[in-house]
Amino acid sequence: MAERRVTLSGQPLSGRASAGGRGTKGPAASRNVSRASAAKRMSVRRSKPAAPRRRAPSRSKRDAVSGRGAQTFPVRRGALSVIISARNEEQTLPKLLEQVTRLKPLEIIVVLNGCSDRSFQRSRLCRPATVVHIPESAGHDVGRSLGAKLSRGDILLFLDGDMVIPARQLADFVTAVDGGVDVALNDLDHLLPPFGLSDAVTRCKLYLNTVLGRSDLGVSSMTAVPHALSRRALERIGCRELMVPPKALALSIMAQLRVEKAGTVDVIRHNRLRQGNTGIGNVMEQLIVGDHAEALVQVLAQHRAGGQLSEGDLQHRRQLAAWRNAL
């Protein structure tokens, strides 16, 4: 990973100012009202039918609407580190941090990539958060790699700052890793069209998983969030490899780590549209396709080193590819 100067900020800004006290009212003149006028006012009030009083919604109903209830999550054995990578997400970051805090993590690491808005100030208002500020944009994947290197938890939950995901959905990935899964992935299969109608990125995900003998994973990938890792997985594949998510997934599967789907979060609908991730052949699509090509190179290299793929096999595949390309 290229050397970058970062600023680690573990100290939050000062707390919110407390609300000022209210003044008291009670002039002496109000006590000198005559009994006659008081009785008159009472009779007027009684002559009018009382308007039906609206009952305030119960606390449970308010919580159901706002999602703020006292949610309970399974007791964890391992400590949780939440790593959030963000770029110019001042609107969504506070709401996401609120959800993440409900999981009671050991630490929250926010990696800001080239932010020009108030994401830094907003993140600092979250007391448990450690804020890593990278002046230039390094990309979400580099942010995850850096956050993982700084983490201390047994469970690592990776998120992007551009979407707010309820804590109850995030808990599925945390619980899976706490229960023995090494790589907990987001299941998006039912949200995507068939292979023939899919885009290049989806096809790359399907193909890589098939080559790795894990067609059951469908389009699940470490390219998508949320996903979670165990400390064992991180130590096995290394923090640096997280900069190329498909390669990290391939290394995890080839190392026979436990890789499973853990939950479903519709990140497709909530993904923030930017200039670089819209349109056919956009910059983000090219990056992800290239990452999958790098992962396939790693798979072929490991198969060859393990004697699973000979030079004759490679030559046969080249000839077959040339024949198909000529059709």
Short mmCIF file of N, CA and C in Angstrom, two decimals, residues 143-317:
data_model
loop_
_atom_site.label_atom_id
_atom_site.label_comp_id
_atom_site.label_asym_id
_atom_site.label_seq_id
_atom_site.Cartn_x
_atom_site.Cartn_y
_atom_site.Cartn_z
N GLY A 143 -9.44 2.33 2.41
CA GLY A 143 -9.93 2.74 3.72
C GLY A 143 -10.23 1.54 4.61
N ARG A 144 -10.82 0.49 4.03
CA ARG A 144 -11.11 -0.71 4.82
C ARG A 144 -9.81 -1.39 5.26
N SER A 145 -8.83 -1.42 4.35
CA SER A 145 -7.55 -2.04 4.68
C SER A 145 -6.88 -1.31 5.84
N LEU A 146 -6.89 0.02 5.78
CA LEU A 146 -6.27 0.81 6.84
C LEU A 146 -7.03 0.66 8.15
N GLY A 147 -8.36 0.69 8.07
CA GLY A 147 -9.16 0.52 9.28
C GLY A 147 -8.93 -0.83 9.93
N ALA A 148 -8.81 -1.87 9.10
CA ALA A 148 -8.56 -3.22 9.63
C ALA A 148 -7.21 -3.28 10.34
N LYS A 149 -6.22 -2.60 9.79
CA LYS A 149 -4.88 -2.61 10.39
C LYS A 149 -4.88 -1.94 11.77
N LEU A 150 -5.75 -0.96 11.94
CA LEU A 150 -5.83 -0.24 13.20
C LEU A 150 -6.74 -0.92 14.22
N SER A 151 -7.52 -1.88 13.79
CA SER A 151 -8.54 -2.49 14.65
C SER A 151 -7.94 -3.44 15.68
N ARG A 152 -8.73 -3.70 16.75
CA ARG A 152 -8.31 -4.59 17.82
C ARG A 152 -9.32 -5.70 18.09
N GLY A 153 -10.50 -5.64 17.48
CA GLY A 153 -11.58 -6.56 17.80
C GLY A 153 -11.40 -7.96 17.24
N ASP A 154 -12.22 -8.86 17.74
CA ASP A 154 -12.25 -10.24 17.23
C ASP A 154 -13.15 -10.35 16.00
N ILE A 155 -14.09 -9.41 15.88
CA ILE A 155 -15.04 -9.36 14.77
C ILE A 155 -14.89 -8.01 14.10
N LEU A 156 -14.75 -8.00 12.78
CA LEU A 156 -14.58 -6.76 12.04
C LEU A 156 -15.77 -6.60 11.09
N LEU A 157 -16.55 -5.55 11.30
CA LEU A 157 -17.71 -5.26 10.46
C LEU A 157 -17.37 -4.08 9.56
N PHE A 158 -17.50 -4.27 8.23
CA PHE A 158 -17.13 -3.24 7.27
C PHE A 158 -18.38 -2.60 6.66
N LEU A 159 -18.40 -1.26 6.67
CA LEU A 159 -19.53 -0.50 6.14
C LEU A 159 -19.03 0.68 5.32
N ASP A 160 -19.93 1.21 4.49
CA ASP A 160 -19.66 2.45 3.77
C ASP A 160 -20.54 3.54 4.35
N GLY A 161 -20.03 4.75 4.36
CA GLY A 161 -20.76 5.85 5.01
C GLY A 161 -21.89 6.43 4.22
N ASP A 162 -22.15 5.95 3.01
CA ASP A 162 -23.17 6.56 2.17
C ASP A 162 -24.56 5.98 2.34
N MET A 163 -24.72 4.99 3.22
CA MET A 163 -26.05 4.42 3.44
C MET A 163 -26.25 4.07 4.91
N VAL A 164 -27.46 4.31 5.40
CA VAL A 164 -27.80 4.03 6.79
C VAL A 164 -28.48 2.67 6.85
N ILE A 165 -27.87 1.73 7.56
CA ILE A 165 -28.40 0.38 7.70
C ILE A 165 -28.80 0.16 9.15
N PRO A 166 -30.02 -0.28 9.40
CA PRO A 166 -30.47 -0.49 10.79
C PRO A 166 -29.59 -1.47 11.53
N ALA A 167 -29.44 -1.24 12.81
CA ALA A 167 -28.59 -2.09 13.65
C ALA A 167 -29.04 -3.54 13.63
N ARG A 168 -30.35 -3.76 13.56
CA ARG A 168 -30.86 -5.14 13.59
C ARG A 168 -30.40 -5.94 12.37
N GLN A 169 -30.18 -5.26 11.22
CA GLN A 169 -29.67 -5.94 10.04
C GLN A 169 -28.17 -6.16 10.14
N LEU A 170 -27.47 -5.20 10.69
CA LEU A 170 -26.02 -5.34 10.86
C LEU A 170 -25.69 -6.46 11.83
N ALA A 171 -26.57 -6.69 12.79
CA ALA A 171 -26.32 -7.70 13.82
C ALA A 171 -26.22 -9.10 13.22
N ASP A 172 -26.88 -9.34 12.07
CA ASP A 172 -26.81 -10.67 11.45
C ASP A 172 -25.38 -11.04 11.07
N PHE A 173 -24.64 -10.08 10.56
CA PHE A 173 -23.27 -10.34 10.12
C PHE A 173 -22.34 -10.51 11.34
N VAL A 174 -22.58 -9.71 12.35
CA VAL A 174 -21.77 -9.80 13.57
C VAL A 174 -22.01 -11.14 14.26
N THR A 175 -23.27 -11.54 14.36
CA THR A 175 -23.62 -12.80 15.02
C THR A 175 -23.03 -13.99 14.28
N ALA A 176 -23.04 -13.93 12.94
CA ALA A 176 -22.49 -15.04 12.14
C ALA A 176 -21.02 -15.25 12.45
N VAL A 177 -20.24 -14.18 12.47
CA VAL A 177 -18.81 -14.31 12.75
C VAL A 177 -18.58 -14.73 14.20
N ASP A 178 -19.36 -14.19 15.09
CA ASP A 178 -19.22 -14.58 16.50
C ASP A 178 -19.54 -16.05 16.70
N GLY A 179 -20.34 -16.61 15.78
CA GLY A 179 -20.70 -18.02 15.87
C GLY A 179 -19.78 -18.96 15.13
N GLY A 180 -18.70 -18.42 14.52
CA GLY A 180 -17.71 -19.29 13.89
C GLY A 180 -17.45 -19.06 12.42
N VAL A 181 -18.26 -18.21 11.77
CA VAL A 181 -18.02 -17.89 10.36
C VAL A 181 -16.81 -16.96 10.27
N ASP A 182 -15.96 -17.19 9.27
CA ASP A 182 -14.78 -16.33 9.09
C ASP A 182 -15.05 -15.15 8.18
N VAL A 183 -15.86 -15.36 7.14
CA VAL A 183 -16.21 -14.29 6.21
C VAL A 183 -17.73 -14.33 6.04
N ALA A 184 -18.41 -13.30 6.52
CA ALA A 184 -19.88 -13.22 6.44
C ALA A 184 -20.24 -12.22 5.36
N LEU A 185 -20.93 -12.70 4.32
CA LEU A 185 -21.20 -11.89 3.13
C LEU A 185 -22.67 -11.50 3.02
N ASN A 186 -22.90 -10.44 2.24
CA ASN A 186 -24.25 -9.95 1.97
C ASN A 186 -24.84 -10.72 0.80
N ASP A 187 -26.02 -11.30 0.98
CA ASP A 187 -26.69 -12.10 -0.04
C ASP A 187 -27.57 -11.20 -0.90
N LEU A 188 -27.16 -10.99 -2.16
CA LEU A 188 -27.90 -10.12 -3.07
C LEU A 188 -28.52 -10.89 -4.24
N ASP A 189 -28.49 -12.21 -4.19
CA ASP A 189 -28.91 -13.02 -5.34
C ASP A 189 -30.32 -12.68 -5.83
N HIS A 190 -31.27 -12.60 -4.90
CA HIS A 190 -32.65 -12.41 -5.31
C HIS A 190 -32.95 -10.98 -5.74
N LEU A 191 -31.98 -10.08 -5.60
CA LEU A 191 -32.17 -8.68 -5.99
C LEU A 191 -31.65 -8.39 -7.39
N LEU A 192 -31.00 -9.39 -8.02
CA LEU A 192 -30.36 -9.17 -9.32
C LEU A 192 -31.03 -10.00 -10.40
N PRO A 193 -30.92 -9.57 -11.66
CA PRO A 193 -31.54 -10.30 -12.78
C PRO A 193 -30.75 -11.56 -13.12
N PRO A 194 -31.28 -12.39 -14.02
CA PRO A 194 -30.55 -13.59 -14.45
C PRO A 194 -29.22 -13.23 -15.12
N PHE A 195 -28.36 -14.25 -15.26
CA PHE A 195 -27.02 -14.04 -15.78
C PHE A 195 -27.04 -13.31 -17.13
N GLY A 196 -27.95 -13.69 -18.01
CA GLY A 196 -27.99 -13.09 -19.34
C GLY A 196 -28.32 -11.61 -19.35
N LEU A 197 -28.97 -11.13 -18.30
CA LEU A 197 -29.34 -9.72 -18.21
C LEU A 197 -28.47 -8.95 -17.22
N SER A 198 -27.48 -9.61 -16.67
CA SER A 198 -26.64 -8.98 -15.64
C SER A 198 -25.57 -8.10 -16.26
N ASP A 199 -25.05 -7.19 -15.46
CA ASP A 199 -23.95 -6.33 -15.92
C ASP A 199 -22.61 -7.06 -15.73
N ALA A 200 -21.54 -6.40 -16.16
CA ALA A 200 -20.22 -7.03 -16.14
C ALA A 200 -19.76 -7.35 -14.72
N VAL A 201 -20.05 -6.47 -13.79
CA VAL A 201 -19.61 -6.68 -12.41
C VAL A 201 -20.28 -7.92 -11.82
N THR A 202 -21.59 -8.06 -12.03
CA THR A 202 -22.31 -9.22 -11.51
C THR A 202 -21.78 -10.52 -12.12
N ARG A 203 -21.51 -10.50 -13.40
CA ARG A 203 -20.99 -11.70 -14.06
C ARG A 203 -19.61 -12.08 -13.53
N CYS A 204 -18.80 -11.08 -13.25
CA CYS A 204 -17.46 -11.35 -12.70
C CYS A 204 -17.58 -12.02 -11.33
N LYS A 205 -18.50 -11.55 -10.51
CA LYS A 205 -18.68 -12.14 -9.19
C LYS A 205 -19.14 -13.59 -9.29
N LEU A 206 -20.11 -13.82 -10.16
CA LEU A 206 -20.61 -15.19 -10.36
C LEU A 206 -19.51 -16.12 -10.86
N TYR A 207 -18.73 -15.62 -11.82
CA TYR A 207 -17.70 -16.45 -12.43
C TYR A 207 -16.60 -16.79 -11.42
N LEU A 208 -16.15 -15.81 -10.65
CA LEU A 208 -15.09 -16.06 -9.68
C LEU A 208 -15.53 -17.09 -8.65
N ASN A 209 -16.74 -16.95 -8.14
CA ASN A 209 -17.22 -17.92 -7.15
C ASN A 209 -17.34 -19.32 -7.74
N THR A 210 -17.72 -19.39 -9.02
CA THR A 210 -17.82 -20.70 -9.68
C THR A 210 -16.44 -21.34 -9.84
N VAL A 211 -15.47 -20.55 -10.27
CA VAL A 211 -14.10 -21.04 -10.44
C VAL A 211 -13.55 -21.55 -9.10
N LEU A 212 -13.93 -20.88 -8.02
CA LEU A 212 -13.46 -21.26 -6.70
C LEU A 212 -14.24 -22.45 -6.12
N GLY A 213 -15.18 -22.96 -6.89
CA GLY A 213 -15.98 -24.08 -6.42
C GLY A 213 -17.04 -23.70 -5.42
N ARG A 214 -17.42 -22.42 -5.41
CA ARG A 214 -18.42 -21.93 -4.45
C ARG A 214 -19.56 -21.23 -5.19
N SER A 215 -20.14 -21.95 -6.14
CA SER A 215 -21.27 -21.37 -6.87
C SER A 215 -22.46 -21.11 -5.94
N ASP A 216 -22.45 -21.76 -4.76
CA ASP A 216 -23.52 -21.52 -3.80
C ASP A 216 -23.52 -20.09 -3.27
N LEU A 217 -22.38 -19.40 -3.39
CA LEU A 217 -22.30 -18.01 -2.93
C LEU A 217 -22.97 -17.05 -3.90
N GLY A 218 -23.25 -17.51 -5.12
CA GLY A 218 -23.91 -16.63 -6.09
C GLY A 218 -23.09 -15.39 -6.39
N VAL A 219 -23.69 -14.22 -6.18
CA VAL A 219 -22.98 -12.96 -6.44
C VAL A 219 -22.39 -12.37 -5.16
N SER A 220 -22.46 -13.10 -4.07
CA SER A 220 -21.93 -12.57 -2.80
C SER A 220 -20.43 -12.33 -2.93
N SER A 221 -20.00 -11.18 -2.42
CA SER A 221 -18.61 -10.78 -2.63
C SER A 221 -18.17 -9.82 -1.53
N MET A 222 -16.88 -9.77 -1.30
CA MET A 222 -16.33 -8.79 -0.37
C MET A 222 -16.27 -7.41 -0.98
N THR A 223 -16.64 -7.31 -2.27
CA THR A 223 -16.76 -5.99 -2.90
C THR A 223 -17.94 -5.23 -2.33
N ALA A 224 -18.97 -5.97 -1.88
CA ALA A 224 -20.18 -5.34 -1.36
C ALA A 224 -20.16 -5.29 0.16
N VAL A 225 -20.82 -4.27 0.70
CA VAL A 225 -21.02 -4.16 2.14
C VAL A 225 -22.51 -4.36 2.42
N PRO A 226 -22.85 -4.69 3.66
CA PRO A 226 -21.95 -5.00 4.76
C PRO A 226 -21.33 -6.39 4.58
N HIS A 227 -20.15 -6.54 5.11
CA HIS A 227 -19.56 -7.86 5.30
C HIS A 227 -18.70 -7.82 6.55
N ALA A 228 -18.43 -8.99 7.09
CA ALA A 228 -17.69 -9.07 8.35
C ALA A 228 -16.64 -10.16 8.27
N LEU A 229 -15.55 -9.95 8.99
CA LEU A 229 -14.44 -10.91 9.04
C LEU A 229 -14.13 -11.27 10.48
N SER A 230 -13.61 -12.46 10.64
CA SER A 230 -13.07 -12.85 11.94
C SER A 230 -11.61 -12.40 12.01
N ARG A 231 -11.10 -12.28 13.21
CA ARG A 231 -9.68 -11.94 13.38
C ARG A 231 -8.81 -13.01 12.74
N ARG A 232 -9.23 -14.26 12.80
CA ARG A 232 -8.47 -15.35 12.19
C ARG A 232 -8.37 -15.15 10.68
N ALA A 233 -9.47 -14.75 10.04
CA ALA A 233 -9.44 -14.51 8.60
C ALA A 233 -8.51 -13.37 8.25
N LEU A 234 -8.57 -12.30 9.05
CA LEU A 234 -7.71 -11.15 8.77
C LEU A 234 -6.24 -11.53 8.87
N GLU A 235 -5.90 -12.30 9.88
CA GLU A 235 -4.50 -12.71 10.04
C GLU A 235 -4.07 -13.66 8.93
N ARG A 236 -5.01 -14.46 8.42
CA ARG A 236 -4.66 -15.43 7.37
C ARG A 236 -4.44 -14.75 6.02
N ILE A 237 -5.32 -13.81 5.66
CA ILE A 237 -5.21 -13.20 4.33
C ILE A 237 -4.41 -11.90 4.34
N GLY A 238 -4.31 -11.22 5.49
CA GLY A 238 -3.53 -10.00 5.61
C GLY A 238 -4.34 -8.75 5.30
N CYS A 239 -4.04 -7.67 6.01
CA CYS A 239 -4.76 -6.41 5.83
C CYS A 239 -4.55 -5.84 4.43
N ARG A 240 -3.36 -5.99 3.89
CA ARG A 240 -3.05 -5.41 2.59
C ARG A 240 -3.96 -5.97 1.50
N GLU A 241 -4.30 -7.24 1.57
CA GLU A 241 -5.10 -7.86 0.52
C GLU A 241 -6.52 -7.33 0.49
N LEU A 242 -6.97 -6.67 1.55
CA LEU A 242 -8.31 -6.11 1.57
C LEU A 242 -8.47 -4.97 0.56
N MET A 243 -7.35 -4.45 0.06
CA MET A 243 -7.42 -3.39 -0.95
C MET A 243 -7.96 -3.92 -2.27
N VAL A 244 -7.94 -5.25 -2.46
CA VAL A 244 -8.52 -5.89 -3.66
C VAL A 244 -9.53 -6.92 -3.15
N PRO A 245 -10.77 -6.52 -2.88
CA PRO A 245 -11.75 -7.40 -2.22
C PRO A 245 -11.95 -8.77 -2.89
N PRO A 246 -12.07 -8.87 -4.23
CA PRO A 246 -12.23 -10.21 -4.81
C PRO A 246 -11.04 -11.12 -4.55
N LYS A 247 -9.85 -10.55 -4.55
CA LYS A 247 -8.64 -11.32 -4.26
C LYS A 247 -8.67 -11.80 -2.81
N ALA A 248 -9.10 -10.93 -1.89
CA ALA A 248 -9.20 -11.31 -0.48
C ALA A 248 -10.21 -12.44 -0.30
N LEU A 249 -11.31 -12.38 -1.05
CA LEU A 249 -12.30 -13.46 -0.97
C LEU A 249 -11.72 -14.76 -1.50
N ALA A 250 -11.02 -14.69 -2.63
CA ALA A 250 -10.41 -15.89 -3.21
C ALA A 250 -9.40 -16.51 -2.25
N LEU A 251 -8.59 -15.68 -1.62
CA LEU A 251 -7.61 -16.19 -0.67
C LEU A 251 -8.29 -16.85 0.53
N SER A 252 -9.41 -16.28 0.95
CA SER A 252 -10.15 -16.84 2.09
C SER A 252 -10.69 -18.23 1.75
N ILE A 253 -11.26 -18.37 0.56
CA ILE A 253 -11.82 -19.66 0.15
C ILE A 253 -10.72 -20.69 -0.05
N MET A 254 -9.62 -20.28 -0.71
CA MET A 254 -8.52 -21.22 -0.95
C MET A 254 -7.82 -21.62 0.34
N ALA A 255 -7.91 -20.77 1.36
CA ALA A 255 -7.33 -21.11 2.67
C ALA A 255 -8.29 -21.95 3.50
N GLN A 256 -9.43 -22.31 2.88
CA GLN A 256 -10.44 -23.15 3.52
C GLN A 256 -11.02 -22.51 4.78
N LEU A 257 -11.12 -21.20 4.74
CA LEU A 257 -11.82 -20.50 5.81
C LEU A 257 -13.33 -20.67 5.61
N ARG A 258 -14.07 -20.46 6.64
CA ARG A 258 -15.52 -20.63 6.58
C ARG A 258 -16.16 -19.36 6.01
N VAL A 259 -16.62 -19.44 4.77
CA VAL A 259 -17.20 -18.30 4.06
C VAL A 259 -18.68 -18.60 3.81
N GLU A 260 -19.55 -17.72 4.27
CA GLU A 260 -20.99 -17.96 4.15
C GLU A 260 -21.75 -16.66 3.92
N LYS A 261 -22.95 -16.79 3.38
CA LYS A 261 -23.89 -15.67 3.35
C LYS A 261 -24.46 -15.51 4.76
N ALA A 262 -24.60 -14.26 5.19
CA ALA A 262 -25.04 -14.05 6.57
C ALA A 262 -26.34 -13.26 6.67
N GLY A 263 -26.66 -12.48 5.69
CA GLY A 263 -27.87 -11.66 5.75
C GLY A 263 -28.09 -10.99 4.42
N THR A 264 -29.20 -10.26 4.31
CA THR A 264 -29.52 -9.55 3.08
C THR A 264 -29.82 -8.09 3.39
N VAL A 265 -29.03 -7.21 2.82
CA VAL A 265 -29.25 -5.77 2.93
C VAL A 265 -29.30 -5.22 1.51
N ASP A 266 -30.37 -4.54 1.16
CA ASP A 266 -30.54 -4.03 -0.20
C ASP A 266 -29.69 -2.78 -0.41
N VAL A 267 -28.40 -3.00 -0.66
CA VAL A 267 -27.50 -1.87 -0.89
C VAL A 267 -27.62 -1.34 -2.31
N ILE A 268 -28.24 -2.10 -3.20
CA ILE A 268 -28.39 -1.65 -4.59
C ILE A 268 -29.32 -0.44 -4.64
N ARG A 269 -30.43 -0.55 -3.94
CA ARG A 269 -31.41 0.55 -3.96
C ARG A 269 -30.90 1.77 -3.19
N HIS A 270 -30.11 1.54 -2.14
CA HIS A 270 -29.66 2.64 -1.29
C HIS A 270 -28.29 3.19 -1.68
N ASN A 271 -27.64 2.55 -2.64
CA ASN A 271 -26.30 3.00 -3.03
C ASN A 271 -26.37 4.40 -3.62
N ARG A 272 -25.52 5.28 -3.14
CA ARG A 272 -25.52 6.67 -3.62
C ARG A 272 -24.93 6.74 -5.02
N LEU A 273 -25.68 7.35 -5.93
CA LEU A 273 -25.22 7.47 -7.31
C LEU A 273 -24.23 8.62 -7.43
N ARG A 274 -23.11 8.34 -8.06
CA ARG A 274 -22.08 9.34 -8.29
C ARG A 274 -21.70 9.33 -9.76
N GLN A 275 -20.92 10.30 -10.15
CA GLN A 275 -20.50 10.38 -11.54
C GLN A 275 -19.66 9.17 -11.94
N GLY A 276 -18.89 8.63 -11.00
CA GLY A 276 -17.99 7.53 -11.32
C GLY A 276 -18.60 6.15 -11.27
N ASN A 277 -19.87 6.03 -10.81
CA ASN A 277 -20.45 4.69 -10.71
C ASN A 277 -21.75 4.52 -11.49
N THR A 278 -22.00 5.39 -12.44
CA THR A 278 -23.20 5.28 -13.26
C THR A 278 -22.82 5.17 -14.73
N GLY A 279 -23.65 4.45 -15.50
CA GLY A 279 -23.40 4.28 -16.93
C GLY A 279 -22.57 3.05 -17.22
N ILE A 280 -22.76 2.50 -18.42
CA ILE A 280 -22.02 1.31 -18.83
C ILE A 280 -20.54 1.62 -18.97
N GLY A 281 -19.70 0.76 -18.40
CA GLY A 281 -18.26 0.96 -18.49
C GLY A 281 -17.73 2.10 -17.64
N ASN A 282 -18.46 2.47 -16.58
CA ASN A 282 -18.00 3.57 -15.73
C ASN A 282 -16.71 3.21 -14.99
N VAL A 283 -16.12 4.19 -14.37
CA VAL A 283 -14.82 4.01 -13.72
C VAL A 283 -14.88 2.94 -12.64
N MET A 284 -15.94 2.95 -11.83
CA MET A 284 -16.05 1.97 -10.75
C MET A 284 -16.20 0.56 -11.32
N GLU A 285 -16.97 0.42 -12.38
CA GLU A 285 -17.13 -0.90 -13.02
C GLU A 285 -15.79 -1.43 -13.52
N GLN A 286 -15.01 -0.57 -14.15
CA GLN A 286 -13.70 -0.99 -14.65
C GLN A 286 -12.78 -1.41 -13.51
N LEU A 287 -12.84 -0.67 -12.42
CA LEU A 287 -12.00 -1.01 -11.25
C LEU A 287 -12.36 -2.39 -10.71
N ILE A 288 -13.66 -2.65 -10.54
CA ILE A 288 -14.10 -3.92 -9.96
C ILE A 288 -13.81 -5.09 -10.89
N VAL A 289 -14.01 -4.89 -12.19
CA VAL A 289 -13.68 -5.94 -13.16
C VAL A 289 -12.19 -6.25 -13.11
N GLY A 290 -11.36 -5.21 -13.03
CA GLY A 290 -9.92 -5.42 -12.91
C GLY A 290 -9.54 -6.14 -11.64
N ASP A 291 -10.24 -5.85 -10.55
CA ASP A 291 -9.98 -6.54 -9.28
C ASP A 291 -10.27 -8.04 -9.41
N HIS A 292 -11.34 -8.37 -10.13
CA HIS A 292 -11.67 -9.78 -10.32
C HIS A 292 -10.65 -10.48 -11.21
N ALA A 293 -10.12 -9.76 -12.20
CA ALA A 293 -9.06 -10.34 -13.04
C ALA A 293 -7.82 -10.63 -12.20
N GLU A 294 -7.50 -9.72 -11.28
CA GLU A 294 -6.36 -9.94 -10.38
C GLU A 294 -6.60 -11.14 -9.48
N ALA A 295 -7.85 -11.30 -9.03
CA ALA A 295 -8.19 -12.46 -8.19
C ALA A 295 -8.03 -13.76 -8.97
N LEU A 296 -8.46 -13.76 -10.23
CA LEU A 296 -8.33 -14.97 -11.05
C LEU A 296 -6.87 -15.33 -11.30
N VAL A 297 -6.02 -14.32 -11.46
CA VAL A 297 -4.58 -14.58 -11.62
C VAL A 297 -4.05 -15.27 -10.36
N GLN A 298 -4.51 -14.82 -9.19
CA GLN A 298 -4.09 -15.43 -7.93
C GLN A 298 -4.55 -16.89 -7.85
N VAL A 299 -5.77 -17.15 -8.29
CA VAL A 299 -6.30 -18.51 -8.26
C VAL A 299 -5.50 -19.42 -9.18
N LEU A 300 -5.21 -18.95 -10.40
CA LEU A 300 -4.44 -19.76 -11.34
C LEU A 300 -3.03 -20.02 -10.83
N ALA A 301 -2.42 -18.99 -10.24
CA ALA A 301 -1.06 -19.15 -9.71
C ALA A 301 -1.02 -20.18 -8.59
N GLN A 302 -2.03 -20.16 -7.73
CA GLN A 302 -2.05 -21.11 -6.61
C GLN A 302 -2.35 -22.52 -7.10
N HIS A 303 -3.21 -22.65 -8.08
CA HIS A 303 -3.51 -23.97 -8.63
C HIS A 303 -2.29 -24.56 -9.32
N ARG A 304 -1.56 -23.72 -10.03
CA ARG A 304 -0.35 -24.20 -10.70
C ARG A 304 0.70 -24.62 -9.68
N ALA A 305 0.87 -23.81 -8.62
CA ALA A 305 1.86 -24.13 -7.59
C ALA A 305 1.49 -25.42 -6.86
N GLY A 306 0.20 -25.70 -6.74
CA GLY A 306 -0.23 -26.90 -6.05
C GLY A 306 -0.36 -28.10 -6.95
N GLY A 307 0.04 -27.97 -8.21
CA GLY A 307 -0.03 -29.08 -9.14
C GLY A 307 -1.42 -29.37 -9.66
N GLN A 308 -2.37 -28.46 -9.39
CA GLN A 308 -3.74 -28.67 -9.85
C GLN A 308 -3.94 -28.19 -11.28
N LEU A 309 -2.96 -27.46 -11.79
CA LEU A 309 -3.09 -26.92 -13.15
C LEU A 309 -1.73 -27.00 -13.82
N SER A 310 -1.64 -27.79 -14.88
CA SER A 310 -0.38 -27.97 -15.59
C SER A 310 -0.29 -27.01 -16.78
N GLU A 311 0.89 -26.95 -17.37
CA GLU A 311 1.08 -26.11 -18.57
C GLU A 311 0.21 -26.61 -19.71
N GLY A 312 0.03 -27.95 -19.79
CA GLY A 312 -0.83 -28.50 -20.83
C GLY A 312 -2.27 -28.05 -20.67
N ASP A 313 -2.74 -27.98 -19.41
CA ASP A 313 -4.10 -27.49 -19.16
C ASP A 313 -4.25 -26.04 -19.61
N LEU A 314 -3.23 -25.23 -19.31
CA LEU A 314 -3.29 -23.82 -19.70
C LEU A 314 -3.31 -23.67 -21.22
N GLN A 315 -2.47 -24.48 -21.91
CA GLN A 315 -2.43 -24.41 -23.36
C GLN A 315 -3.79 -24.80 -23.97
N HIS A 316 -4.39 -25.83 -23.40
CA HIS A 316 -5.71 -26.26 -23.89
C HIS A 316 -6.74 -25.16 -23.68
N ARG A 317 -6.69 -24.48 -22.54
CA ARG A 317 -7.63 -23.40 -22.27
C ARG A 317 -7.41 -22.23 -23.20
#
